[in-house]
Every structure is written in C-alpha cells, then in structure tokens.
Short mmCIF file of C-alpha atoms and ligand atoms in Angstrom, two decimals:
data_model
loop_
_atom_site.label_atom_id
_atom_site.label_comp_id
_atom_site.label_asym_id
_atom_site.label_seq_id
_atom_site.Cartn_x
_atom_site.Cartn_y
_atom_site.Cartn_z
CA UNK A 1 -50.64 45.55 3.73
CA UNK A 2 -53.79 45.30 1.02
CA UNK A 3 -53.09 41.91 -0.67
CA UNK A 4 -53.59 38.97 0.80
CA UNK A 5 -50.27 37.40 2.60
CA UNK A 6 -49.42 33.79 1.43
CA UNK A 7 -47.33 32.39 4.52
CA UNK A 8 -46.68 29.58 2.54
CA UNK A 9 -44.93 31.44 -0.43
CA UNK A 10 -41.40 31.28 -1.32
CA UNK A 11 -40.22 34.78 -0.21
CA UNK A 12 -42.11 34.57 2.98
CA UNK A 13 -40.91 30.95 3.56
CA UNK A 14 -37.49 32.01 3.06
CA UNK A 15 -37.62 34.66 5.43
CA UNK A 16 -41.06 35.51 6.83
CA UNK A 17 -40.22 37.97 9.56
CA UNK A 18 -40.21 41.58 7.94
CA UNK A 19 -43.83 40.19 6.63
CA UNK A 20 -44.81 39.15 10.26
CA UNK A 21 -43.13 42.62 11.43
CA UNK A 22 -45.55 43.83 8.78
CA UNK A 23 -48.83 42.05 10.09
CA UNK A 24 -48.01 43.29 13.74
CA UNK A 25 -47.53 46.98 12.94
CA UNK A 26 -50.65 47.44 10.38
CA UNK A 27 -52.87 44.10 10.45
CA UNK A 28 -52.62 42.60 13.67
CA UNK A 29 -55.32 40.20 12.91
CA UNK A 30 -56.00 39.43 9.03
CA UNK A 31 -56.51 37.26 6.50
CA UNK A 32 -54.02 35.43 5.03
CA UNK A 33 -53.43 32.53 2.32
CA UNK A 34 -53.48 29.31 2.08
CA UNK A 35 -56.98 28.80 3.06
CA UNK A 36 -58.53 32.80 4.34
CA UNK A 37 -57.05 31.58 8.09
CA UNK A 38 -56.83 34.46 10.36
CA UNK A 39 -53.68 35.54 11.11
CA UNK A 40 -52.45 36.56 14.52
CA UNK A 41 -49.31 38.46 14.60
CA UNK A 42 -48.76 39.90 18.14
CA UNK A 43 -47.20 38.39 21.04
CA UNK A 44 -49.90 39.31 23.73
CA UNK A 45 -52.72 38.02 21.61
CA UNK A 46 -51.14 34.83 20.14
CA UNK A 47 -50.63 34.03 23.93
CA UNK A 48 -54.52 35.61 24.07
CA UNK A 49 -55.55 32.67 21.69
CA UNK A 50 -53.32 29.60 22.84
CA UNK A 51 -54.67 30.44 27.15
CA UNK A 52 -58.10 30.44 25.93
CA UNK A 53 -59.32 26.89 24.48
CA UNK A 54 -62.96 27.98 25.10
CA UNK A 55 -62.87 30.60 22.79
CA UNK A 56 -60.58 29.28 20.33
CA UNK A 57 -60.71 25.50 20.03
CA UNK A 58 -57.80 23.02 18.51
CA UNK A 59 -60.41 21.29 16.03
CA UNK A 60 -58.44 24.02 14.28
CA UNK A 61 -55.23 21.86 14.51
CA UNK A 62 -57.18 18.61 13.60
CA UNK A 63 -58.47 20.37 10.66
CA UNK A 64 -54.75 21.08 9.47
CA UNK A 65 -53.66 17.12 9.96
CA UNK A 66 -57.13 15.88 8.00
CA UNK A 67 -57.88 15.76 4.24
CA UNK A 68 -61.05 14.42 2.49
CA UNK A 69 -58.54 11.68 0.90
CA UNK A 70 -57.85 10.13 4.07
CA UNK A 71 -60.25 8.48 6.01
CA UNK A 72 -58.61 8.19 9.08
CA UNK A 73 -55.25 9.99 10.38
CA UNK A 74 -54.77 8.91 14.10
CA UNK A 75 -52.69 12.43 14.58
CA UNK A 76 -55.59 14.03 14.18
CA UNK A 77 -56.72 12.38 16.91
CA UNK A 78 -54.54 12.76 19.12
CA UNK A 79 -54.55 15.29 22.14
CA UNK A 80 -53.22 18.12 20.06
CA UNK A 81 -56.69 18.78 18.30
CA UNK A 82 -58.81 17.87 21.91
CA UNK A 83 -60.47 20.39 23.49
CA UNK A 84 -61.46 20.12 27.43
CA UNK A 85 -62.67 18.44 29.16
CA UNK A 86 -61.22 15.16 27.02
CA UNK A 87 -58.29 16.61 26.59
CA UNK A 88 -57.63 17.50 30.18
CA UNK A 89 -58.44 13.89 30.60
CA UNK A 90 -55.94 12.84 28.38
CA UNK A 91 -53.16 14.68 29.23
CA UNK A 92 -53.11 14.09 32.62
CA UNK A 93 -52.63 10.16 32.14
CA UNK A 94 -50.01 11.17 29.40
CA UNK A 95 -48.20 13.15 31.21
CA UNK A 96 -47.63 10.65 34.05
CA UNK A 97 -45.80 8.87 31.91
CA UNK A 98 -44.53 11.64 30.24
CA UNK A 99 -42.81 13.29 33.30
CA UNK A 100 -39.38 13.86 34.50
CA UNK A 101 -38.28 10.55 34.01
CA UNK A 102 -38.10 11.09 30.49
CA UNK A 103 -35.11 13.01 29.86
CA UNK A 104 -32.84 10.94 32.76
CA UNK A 105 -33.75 7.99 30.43
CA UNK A 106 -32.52 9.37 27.11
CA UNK A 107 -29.55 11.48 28.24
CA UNK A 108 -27.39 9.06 27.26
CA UNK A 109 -28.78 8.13 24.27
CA UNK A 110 -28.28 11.69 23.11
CA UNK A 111 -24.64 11.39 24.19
CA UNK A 112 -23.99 8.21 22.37
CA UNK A 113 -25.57 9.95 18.84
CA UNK A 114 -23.35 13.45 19.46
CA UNK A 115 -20.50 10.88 19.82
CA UNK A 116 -21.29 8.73 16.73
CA UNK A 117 -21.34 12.08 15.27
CA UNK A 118 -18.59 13.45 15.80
CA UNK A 119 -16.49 10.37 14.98
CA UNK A 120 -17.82 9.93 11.75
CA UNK A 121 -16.28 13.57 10.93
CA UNK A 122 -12.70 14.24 9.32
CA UNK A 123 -11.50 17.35 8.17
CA UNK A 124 -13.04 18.66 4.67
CA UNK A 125 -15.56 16.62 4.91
CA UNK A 126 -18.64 18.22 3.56
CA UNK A 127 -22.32 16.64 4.90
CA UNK A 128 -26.03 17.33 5.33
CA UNK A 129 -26.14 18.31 8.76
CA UNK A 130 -29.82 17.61 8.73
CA UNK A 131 -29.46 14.02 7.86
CA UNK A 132 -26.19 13.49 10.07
CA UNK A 133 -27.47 14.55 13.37
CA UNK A 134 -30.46 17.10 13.16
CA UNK A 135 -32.45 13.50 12.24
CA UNK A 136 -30.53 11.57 13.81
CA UNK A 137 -30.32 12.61 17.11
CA UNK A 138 -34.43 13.14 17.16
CA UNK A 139 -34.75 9.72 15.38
CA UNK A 140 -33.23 7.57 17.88
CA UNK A 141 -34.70 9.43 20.95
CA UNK A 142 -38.73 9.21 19.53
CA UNK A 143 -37.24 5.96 18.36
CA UNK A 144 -36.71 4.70 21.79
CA UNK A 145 -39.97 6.37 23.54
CA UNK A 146 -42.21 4.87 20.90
CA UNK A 147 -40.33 1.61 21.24
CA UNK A 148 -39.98 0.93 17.74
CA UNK A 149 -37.19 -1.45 16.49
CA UNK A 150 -34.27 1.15 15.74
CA UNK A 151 -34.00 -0.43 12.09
CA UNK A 152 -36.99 1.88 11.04
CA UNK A 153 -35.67 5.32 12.25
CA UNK A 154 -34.27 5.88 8.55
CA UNK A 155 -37.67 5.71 8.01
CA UNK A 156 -38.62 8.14 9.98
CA UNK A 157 -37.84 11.67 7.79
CA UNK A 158 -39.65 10.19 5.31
CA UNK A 159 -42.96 9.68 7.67
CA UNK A 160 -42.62 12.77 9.15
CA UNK A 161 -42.24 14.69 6.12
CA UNK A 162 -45.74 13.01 4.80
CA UNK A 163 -47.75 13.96 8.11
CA UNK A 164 -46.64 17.88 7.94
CA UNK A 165 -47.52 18.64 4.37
CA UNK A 166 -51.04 16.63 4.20
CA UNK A 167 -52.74 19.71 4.08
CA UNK A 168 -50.94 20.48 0.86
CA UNK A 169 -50.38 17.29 -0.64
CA UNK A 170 -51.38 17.84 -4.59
CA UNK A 171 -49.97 14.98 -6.74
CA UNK A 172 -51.51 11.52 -6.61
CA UNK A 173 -48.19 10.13 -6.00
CA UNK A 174 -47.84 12.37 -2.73
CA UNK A 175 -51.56 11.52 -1.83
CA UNK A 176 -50.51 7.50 -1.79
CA UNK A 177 -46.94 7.91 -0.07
CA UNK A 178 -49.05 9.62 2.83
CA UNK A 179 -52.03 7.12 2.78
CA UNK A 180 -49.20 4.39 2.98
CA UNK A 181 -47.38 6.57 5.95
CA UNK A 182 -50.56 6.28 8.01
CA UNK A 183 -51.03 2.94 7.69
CA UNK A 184 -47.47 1.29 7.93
CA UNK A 185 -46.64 3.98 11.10
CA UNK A 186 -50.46 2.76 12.42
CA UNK A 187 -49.14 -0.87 12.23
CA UNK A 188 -46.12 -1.27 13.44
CA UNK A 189 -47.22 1.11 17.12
CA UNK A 190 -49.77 -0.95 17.48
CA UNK A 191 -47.48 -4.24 17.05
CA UNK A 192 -45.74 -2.55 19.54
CA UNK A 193 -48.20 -2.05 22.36
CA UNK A 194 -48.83 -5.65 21.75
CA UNK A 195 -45.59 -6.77 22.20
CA UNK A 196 -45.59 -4.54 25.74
CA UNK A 197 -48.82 -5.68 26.88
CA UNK A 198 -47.27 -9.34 27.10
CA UNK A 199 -43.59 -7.84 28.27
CA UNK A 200 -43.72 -4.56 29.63
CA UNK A 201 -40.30 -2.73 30.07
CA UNK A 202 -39.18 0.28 32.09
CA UNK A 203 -40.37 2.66 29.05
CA UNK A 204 -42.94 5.23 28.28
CA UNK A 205 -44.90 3.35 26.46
CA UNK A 206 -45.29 0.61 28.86
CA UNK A 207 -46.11 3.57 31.19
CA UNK A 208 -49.01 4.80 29.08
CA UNK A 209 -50.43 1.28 28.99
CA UNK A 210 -50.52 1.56 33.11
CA UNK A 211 -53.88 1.84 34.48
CA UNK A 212 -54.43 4.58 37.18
CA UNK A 213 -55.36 3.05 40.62
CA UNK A 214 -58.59 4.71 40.31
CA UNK A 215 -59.17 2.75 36.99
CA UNK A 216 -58.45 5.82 34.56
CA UNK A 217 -56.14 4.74 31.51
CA UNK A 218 -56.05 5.81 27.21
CA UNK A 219 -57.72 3.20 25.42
CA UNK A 220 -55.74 1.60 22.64
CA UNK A 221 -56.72 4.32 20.33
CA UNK A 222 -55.76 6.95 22.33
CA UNK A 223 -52.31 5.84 23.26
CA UNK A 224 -51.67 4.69 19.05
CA UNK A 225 -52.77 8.57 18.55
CA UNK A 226 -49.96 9.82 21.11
CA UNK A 227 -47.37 8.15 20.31
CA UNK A 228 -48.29 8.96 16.00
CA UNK A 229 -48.22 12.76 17.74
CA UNK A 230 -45.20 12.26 19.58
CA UNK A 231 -43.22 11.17 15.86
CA UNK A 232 -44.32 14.90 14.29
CA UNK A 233 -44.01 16.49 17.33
CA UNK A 234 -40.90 15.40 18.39
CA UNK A 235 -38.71 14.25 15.20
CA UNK A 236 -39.24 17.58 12.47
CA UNK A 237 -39.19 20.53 15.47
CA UNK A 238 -36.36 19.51 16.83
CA UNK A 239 -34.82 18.55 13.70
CA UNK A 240 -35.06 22.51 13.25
CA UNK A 241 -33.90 23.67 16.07
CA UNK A 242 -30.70 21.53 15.64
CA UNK A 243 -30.27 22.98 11.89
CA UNK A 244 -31.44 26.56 12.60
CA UNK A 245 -28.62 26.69 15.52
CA UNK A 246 -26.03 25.49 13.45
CA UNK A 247 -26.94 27.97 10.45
CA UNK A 248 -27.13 30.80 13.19
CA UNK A 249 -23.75 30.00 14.99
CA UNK A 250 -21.55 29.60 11.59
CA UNK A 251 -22.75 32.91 10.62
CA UNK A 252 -21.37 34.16 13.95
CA UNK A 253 -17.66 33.28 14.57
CA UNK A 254 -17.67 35.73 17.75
CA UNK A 255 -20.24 34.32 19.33
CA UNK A 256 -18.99 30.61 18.46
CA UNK A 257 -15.70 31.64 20.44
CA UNK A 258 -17.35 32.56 23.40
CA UNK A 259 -19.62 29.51 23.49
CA UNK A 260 -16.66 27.46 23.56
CA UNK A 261 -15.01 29.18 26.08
CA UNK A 262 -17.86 28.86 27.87
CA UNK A 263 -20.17 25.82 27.74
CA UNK A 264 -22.60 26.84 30.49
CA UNK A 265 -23.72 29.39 28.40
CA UNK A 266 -24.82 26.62 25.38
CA UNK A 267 -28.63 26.88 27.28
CA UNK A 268 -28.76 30.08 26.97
CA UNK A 269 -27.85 29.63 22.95
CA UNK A 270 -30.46 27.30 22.70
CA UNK A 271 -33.16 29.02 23.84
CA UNK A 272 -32.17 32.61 22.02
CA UNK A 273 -32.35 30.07 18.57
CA UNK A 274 -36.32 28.84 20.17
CA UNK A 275 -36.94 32.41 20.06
CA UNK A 276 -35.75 33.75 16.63
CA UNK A 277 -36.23 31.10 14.70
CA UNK A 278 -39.28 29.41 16.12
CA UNK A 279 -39.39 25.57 15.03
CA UNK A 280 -42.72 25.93 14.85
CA UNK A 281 -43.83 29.12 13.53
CA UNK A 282 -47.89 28.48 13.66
CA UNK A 283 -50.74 27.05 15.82
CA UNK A 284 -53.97 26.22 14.03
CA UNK A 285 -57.40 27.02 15.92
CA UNK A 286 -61.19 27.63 15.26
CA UNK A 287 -63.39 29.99 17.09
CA UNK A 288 -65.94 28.83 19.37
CA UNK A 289 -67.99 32.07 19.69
CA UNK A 290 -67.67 35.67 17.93
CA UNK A 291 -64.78 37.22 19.50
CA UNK A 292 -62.93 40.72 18.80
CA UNK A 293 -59.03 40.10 18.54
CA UNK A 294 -56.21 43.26 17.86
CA UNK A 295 -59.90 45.46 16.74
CA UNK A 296 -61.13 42.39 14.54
CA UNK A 297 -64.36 40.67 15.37
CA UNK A 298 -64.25 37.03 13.90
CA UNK A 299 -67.12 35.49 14.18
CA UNK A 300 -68.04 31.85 15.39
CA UNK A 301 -66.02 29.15 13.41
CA UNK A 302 -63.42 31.24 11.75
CA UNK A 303 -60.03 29.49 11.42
CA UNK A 304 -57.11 31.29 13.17
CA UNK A 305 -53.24 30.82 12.43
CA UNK A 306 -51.75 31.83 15.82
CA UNK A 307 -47.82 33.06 14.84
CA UNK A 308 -45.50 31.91 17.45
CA UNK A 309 -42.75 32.71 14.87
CA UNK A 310 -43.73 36.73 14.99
CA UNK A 311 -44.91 36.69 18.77
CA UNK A 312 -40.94 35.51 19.48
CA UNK A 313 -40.24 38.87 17.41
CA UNK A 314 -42.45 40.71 18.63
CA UNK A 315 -40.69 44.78 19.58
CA UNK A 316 -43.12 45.19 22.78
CA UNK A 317 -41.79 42.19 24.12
CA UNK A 318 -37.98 41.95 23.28
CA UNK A 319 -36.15 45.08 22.21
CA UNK A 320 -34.14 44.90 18.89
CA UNK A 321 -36.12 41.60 18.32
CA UNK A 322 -33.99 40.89 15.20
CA UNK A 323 -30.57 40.94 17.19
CA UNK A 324 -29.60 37.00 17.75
CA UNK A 325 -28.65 38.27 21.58
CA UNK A 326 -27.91 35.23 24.19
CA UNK A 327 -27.92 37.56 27.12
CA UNK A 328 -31.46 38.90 26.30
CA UNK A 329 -33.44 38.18 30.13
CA UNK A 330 -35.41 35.03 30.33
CA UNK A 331 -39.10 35.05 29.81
CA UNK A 332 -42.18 33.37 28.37
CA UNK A 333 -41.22 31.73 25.46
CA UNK A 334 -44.34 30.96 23.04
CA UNK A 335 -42.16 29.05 20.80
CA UNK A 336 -43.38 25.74 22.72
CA UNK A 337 -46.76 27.35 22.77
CA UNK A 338 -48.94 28.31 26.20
CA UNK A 339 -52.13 26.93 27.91
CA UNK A 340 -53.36 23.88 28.20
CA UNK A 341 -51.58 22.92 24.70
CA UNK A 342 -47.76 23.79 25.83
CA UNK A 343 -45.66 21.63 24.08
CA UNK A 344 -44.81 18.70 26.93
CA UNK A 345 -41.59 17.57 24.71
CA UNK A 346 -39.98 21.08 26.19
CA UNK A 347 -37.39 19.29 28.23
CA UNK A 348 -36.53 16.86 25.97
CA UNK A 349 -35.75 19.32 23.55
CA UNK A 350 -33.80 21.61 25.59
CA UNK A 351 -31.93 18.58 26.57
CA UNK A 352 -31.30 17.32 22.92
CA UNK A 353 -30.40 20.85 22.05
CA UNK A 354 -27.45 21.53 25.03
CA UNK A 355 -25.65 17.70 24.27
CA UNK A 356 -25.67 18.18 20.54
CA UNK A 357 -24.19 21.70 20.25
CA UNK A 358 -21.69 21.06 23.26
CA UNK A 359 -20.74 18.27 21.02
CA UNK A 360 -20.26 20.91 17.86
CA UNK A 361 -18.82 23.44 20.29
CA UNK A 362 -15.88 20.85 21.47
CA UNK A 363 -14.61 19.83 18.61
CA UNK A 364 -11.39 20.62 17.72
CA UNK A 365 -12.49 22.13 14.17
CA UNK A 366 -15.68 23.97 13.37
CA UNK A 367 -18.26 24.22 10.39
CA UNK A 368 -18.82 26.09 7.51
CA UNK A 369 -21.49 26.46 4.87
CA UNK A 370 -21.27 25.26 1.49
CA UNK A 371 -23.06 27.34 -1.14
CA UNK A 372 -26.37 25.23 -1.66
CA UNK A 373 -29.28 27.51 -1.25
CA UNK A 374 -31.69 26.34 1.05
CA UNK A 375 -35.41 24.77 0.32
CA UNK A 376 -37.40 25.63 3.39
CA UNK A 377 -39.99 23.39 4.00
CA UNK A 378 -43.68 24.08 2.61
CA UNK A 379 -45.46 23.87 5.98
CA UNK A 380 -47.27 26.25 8.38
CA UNK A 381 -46.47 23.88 11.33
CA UNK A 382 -42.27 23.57 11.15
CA UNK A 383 -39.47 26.29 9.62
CA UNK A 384 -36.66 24.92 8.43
CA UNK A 385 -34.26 24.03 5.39
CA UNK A 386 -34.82 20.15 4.29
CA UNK A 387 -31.32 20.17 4.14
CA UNK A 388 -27.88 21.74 5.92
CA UNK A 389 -24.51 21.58 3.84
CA UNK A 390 -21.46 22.14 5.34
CA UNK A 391 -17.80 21.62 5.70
CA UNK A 392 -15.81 20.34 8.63
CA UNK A 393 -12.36 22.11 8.43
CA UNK A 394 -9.55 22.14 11.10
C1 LIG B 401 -37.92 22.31 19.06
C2 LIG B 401 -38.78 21.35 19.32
C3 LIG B 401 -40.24 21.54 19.64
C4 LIG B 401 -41.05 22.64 19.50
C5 LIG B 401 -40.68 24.01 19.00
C6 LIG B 401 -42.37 22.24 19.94
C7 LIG B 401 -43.47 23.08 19.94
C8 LIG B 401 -44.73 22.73 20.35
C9 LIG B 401 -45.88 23.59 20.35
C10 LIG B 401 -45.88 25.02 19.85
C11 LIG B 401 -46.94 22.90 20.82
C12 LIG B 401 -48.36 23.43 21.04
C13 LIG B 401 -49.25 23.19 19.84
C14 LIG B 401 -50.61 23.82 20.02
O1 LIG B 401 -50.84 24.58 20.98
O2 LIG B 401 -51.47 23.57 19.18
C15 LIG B 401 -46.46 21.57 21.14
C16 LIG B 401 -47.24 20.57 21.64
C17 LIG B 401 -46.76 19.31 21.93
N1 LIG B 401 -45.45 18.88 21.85
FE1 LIG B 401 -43.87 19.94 21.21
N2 LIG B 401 -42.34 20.94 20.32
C18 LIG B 401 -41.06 20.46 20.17
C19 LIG B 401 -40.61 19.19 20.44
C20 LIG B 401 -41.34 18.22 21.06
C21 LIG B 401 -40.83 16.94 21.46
C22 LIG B 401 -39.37 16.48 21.34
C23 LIG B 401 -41.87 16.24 21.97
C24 LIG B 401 -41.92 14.86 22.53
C25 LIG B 401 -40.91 14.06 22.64
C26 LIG B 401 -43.05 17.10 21.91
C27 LIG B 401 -44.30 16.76 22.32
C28 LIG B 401 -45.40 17.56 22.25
C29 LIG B 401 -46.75 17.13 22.58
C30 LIG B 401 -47.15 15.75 23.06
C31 LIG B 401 -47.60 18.22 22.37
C32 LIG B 401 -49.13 18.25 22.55
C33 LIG B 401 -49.48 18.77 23.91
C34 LIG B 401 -50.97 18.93 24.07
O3 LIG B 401 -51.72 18.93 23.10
O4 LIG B 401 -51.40 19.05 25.24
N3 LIG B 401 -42.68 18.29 21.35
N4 LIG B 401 -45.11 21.50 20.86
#
C-alpha cells in the first residue's frame, strides 16, 4: 500500500476490512490519515500496545476527545486518557461501584425496553431499528446508572453523537451544538450528585460518592468525568452492537433459524458480532519512549491508532476471519480492548446484547431490510450505520 490510508473515508468507512487485511499483510505499522496516526493492524501487537501503558500512554485518547475550541471536556478527563499510577487509583474506587452488582440491577430494565419493543411492533411496519431499541435500550440503562431523570434520554443520541466526532467537528454550527453538549451534560450530573449527596439511593452513583474506609474516594471532578465517560462509552458502542447484529442476522436466514431453535446459543451470536464487527474499531495512544512495533521504530510522542476492528480479523488468530461463524472457539476478544484500559461496561453489554436479540429471536415474525443505504458514522472510535431500516413482516 503506497498512499496514505484515510480510515475515515467513505469506502473504508463503509467497509474497512479488505483495507485493514491490507495494512496487516504489507504495512503492519504505518501511517495513516486523518492526522499521520500510526496505524496498528495486527492482532498480537494491537494487544502489544493496549498491555503496555508505559510505553504507549492514553494521553493519546485524551488527545482524540480535546479540541483547541473547547476549553474544557470532562471526558477527556476521565480515566480513559489516565495513565498509572492515577489511573490505577481511579479505577479501583470505580470499579467498586462498578462491580457485579451492576448488571443484577438493570436486568430488568433491559427486559422491560425488549418488551416495550416488541409491543410497539405490527406486521409491515417499517422502523429505524437504531432509534427503536439500539438507543433505546442503551439510553435507559446509562440513563439509570448516571441517575439522570429518564425525560432526557431522547437527548441522549444527540449528546453522544457531539462527543464522538469533536475531533472532526468543522462547521461553526457543529462547534456550538458540542460546546452546548458539554455544558448542559456537565450540569445536569453534577445536579445529580447533589441531589445524592443529600439522598443517596441503592445506585452506582451513590456508590461512587462512598468514601473507602481508608479515606480513598473521586473527588467531584473525577466522578462528573466518569459518569460523562460512561454516556460515550456505554450509549453509541452498544448502540452498534445492537444494529450490527441485526444487519448480520437478516442477511442470514439459516443461521436466524437455528438461533431460534436454540436460545442458549444467542451468547455465542453476540460475541461472534463483538468480533467481526468491532463497535469500536480504534484505540488512540501516544508513545512514551522510541519503540520498534511490526519492524517500525516510532519514536517518542508519535500518535498510534491501535485497530481492534482488524486485530478481531486478524488470519493468525481466527481462520477464515471473514466467515460470521458462531461456533468459532472462545478466546481473547480485543473488541473490549486489553490491559489496564479493558472496557469495564463488558458485562453490561453482553447482558444488553443476549435480552434484546432473544427478544428479536422470539417473535413470532422476523425483520427485513428496506433499501436505504447506510451512512456509517464519521468516527475512529464507533462503526456503525446512524440509522437501521427495516420491516417487521409475519
Ligand atoms: C459494545 C459495547 C462496548 C464496547 C465495544 C466497548 C469497548 C471498550 C474499549 C475498547 C475500551 C478500551 C479503550 C482504551 O483502551 O482506550 C473500553 C473502555 C471502557 N468502557 Fe467500554 N465498550 C462497550 C460498552 C461499554 C458500556 C456499556 C460501558 C458502561 C456502562 C462501558 C464502560 C467503559 C469504561 C468505563 C471504560 C474505560 C476503562 C478504563 O479506562 O479503565 N463500555 N470500552
């Protein structure tokens, strides 16, 4: 490959992966558009770069949430761009609140949206499947963990969309809508660790105000930066997932037959769709010192795009890596990232992801596209169409 790669270009937005089977095969680490990042293709060395925070720092995933227009973006705070020691700090107090009492507390939540769902449908129908329940279903669950009054979630897409594309933003009209973002979204979290402070309720948030008994806890700013990370990490990815699935099981009627035969294997569905179709396709990182990568020495301070989306194809790890298979063995999957970074939203996900398509998989009629081509979304950090059309028939 001679000319630079734009990841962000139509053609490789609307299907990247013969390009990323490119990089692997003859440019294993390059440079590629926007911006001269580095890209890093294979599956052993993108897990190389997301082990190793002291070579390859996540100042690199600030730098992709920050633009000179906006003075502050809490995101960018937040523990996704820490390196160690503060952000070994600051995950461990997060993720005591964070733990396994998450997903018991919003199982049924996710029911009640599948079911909401479902009832709204009648045959012929046609919908955005993105707006019906791939937001939805997201929406109310980082809804309820940020405590936010459930009258904002239609808010939410809107928000979320701002926060992914800051690093492209262009127009002036695009520049204020995100500005605005940041501040209403800082505003109303922080009315709403206010409102716990003085009635604390069996949620996370309430949780993250805890102190430790040894007098560790996140000052305000800290937790306000979580919980702004927790509405693009949780709401868009799985948004994608959801959508992605769908698009991958109408295109194969075999396969949708033996899922509904056989719920138990719905898991198994969801995590084949993590792996080739990877929410999100790109990690953002600097280097700390000169390293040598795939042959390549980078030296200190070069900005590396670590591909999740081509390590999950990558041939040396999963034969036929283009085959949608849902019997391929279970193994490390870098789709929620590795290291001290991996994504802690995993089980939520997987839970979201096994309700809503046992949901689609037990109704009584099934889906199928309507011809509106799809307009991925122009963003290094999430793959996927802004919108799903389809038709319920019976
Ligand atoms: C399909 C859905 C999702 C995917 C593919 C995904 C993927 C990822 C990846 C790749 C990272 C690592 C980023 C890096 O190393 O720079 C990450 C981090 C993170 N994710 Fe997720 N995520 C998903 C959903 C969620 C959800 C639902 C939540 C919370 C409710 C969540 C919370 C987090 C948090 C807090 C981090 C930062 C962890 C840290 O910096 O230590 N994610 N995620």
């Amino acid at each position: 490959m001679h000319e630079r790669l734009d990841l962000l270009s139509p053609e490789v937005r609307a299907n990247p992966y013969p390009y990323y089977a490119e990089l692997r095969r003859s440019a294993p680490v390059c440079q590629v558009d926007p911006g001269g990042m580095w890209a890093v293709s294979r599956h052993d060395d993108v897990a190389f770069v997301l082990r190793n925070a002291e070579l390859f720092s996540s100042q690199g995933v600030r730098a992709s949430l920050s633009a000179p227009w906006l003075e502050h973006n809490p995101i960018a705070d937040s523990m996704v761009g820490m390196d160690p020691p503060l952000h070994t700090r600051n995950r461990a107090l997060v993720a005591r609140a964070f733990s396994t009492r998450v997903v018991p507390r919003m199982e049924a939540l996710m029911r009640r949206v599948a079911r909401e769902f479902v009832d709204a449908l009648t045959p012929g129908r046609e919908l955005d499947f993105c707006a019906e329940l791939a937001i939805a279903m997201p929406s109310a669950v980082i809804a309820t963990l940020l405590g936010l009054d459930p009258s904002l979630r239609s808010r939410f897409r809107h928000w979320a969309d701002d926060v992914v594309v800051i690093r492209s933003a262009s127009t002036p009209e695009r520049i204020e809508s995100i500005k605005t973002t940041v501040s209403d979204l800082d505003r109303y979290l922080r009315e709403v660790l206010a409102a716990r402070r003085v009635a604390p309720q069996d949620d996370v948030v309430t949780d993250l105000l805890a102190a430790e008994p040894g007098g560790a806890a996140l000052t305000e700013s800290e937790i306000v930066s979580f919980l702004h990370l927790l509405l693009i990490a949780g709401l868009e990815t799985t948004t994608h997932l959801l959508s992605n699935g769908l698009r991958l099981l109408m295109e194969r009627p075999a396969l949708e037959e033996r899922l509904r035969r056989d719920l138990s294997l719905v898991p198994a569905f969801v995590e084949e769709v993590l792996r080739f179709e990877a929410p999100t396709p790109a990690a953002g990182r600097v280097t700390l010192h000169e390293v040598t990568l795939g042959g390549v020495t980078l030296p200190r301070g070069a900005p590396i795009a670590a591909l999740m989306g081509s390590a999950t194809r990558d041939e040396t790890r999963y034969p036929d890596p283009d085959v949608f298979d849902i019997d391929r063995p279970r193994q490390l999957l870098l789709a929620f990232g590795n290291g001290p970074h991996a994504c802690l939203g995993a089980p939520v996900v997987r839970a979201e992801g096994r309700i809503a398509f046992e949901a689609i998989l037990s109704l009584p009629g099934r889906f199928e596209r309507v011809d509106r081509p799809l307009d991925w979304i122009a963003s290094m950090l999430v793959r996927g169409p802004r919108e799903l059309w389809v038709r319920y028939v019976t």
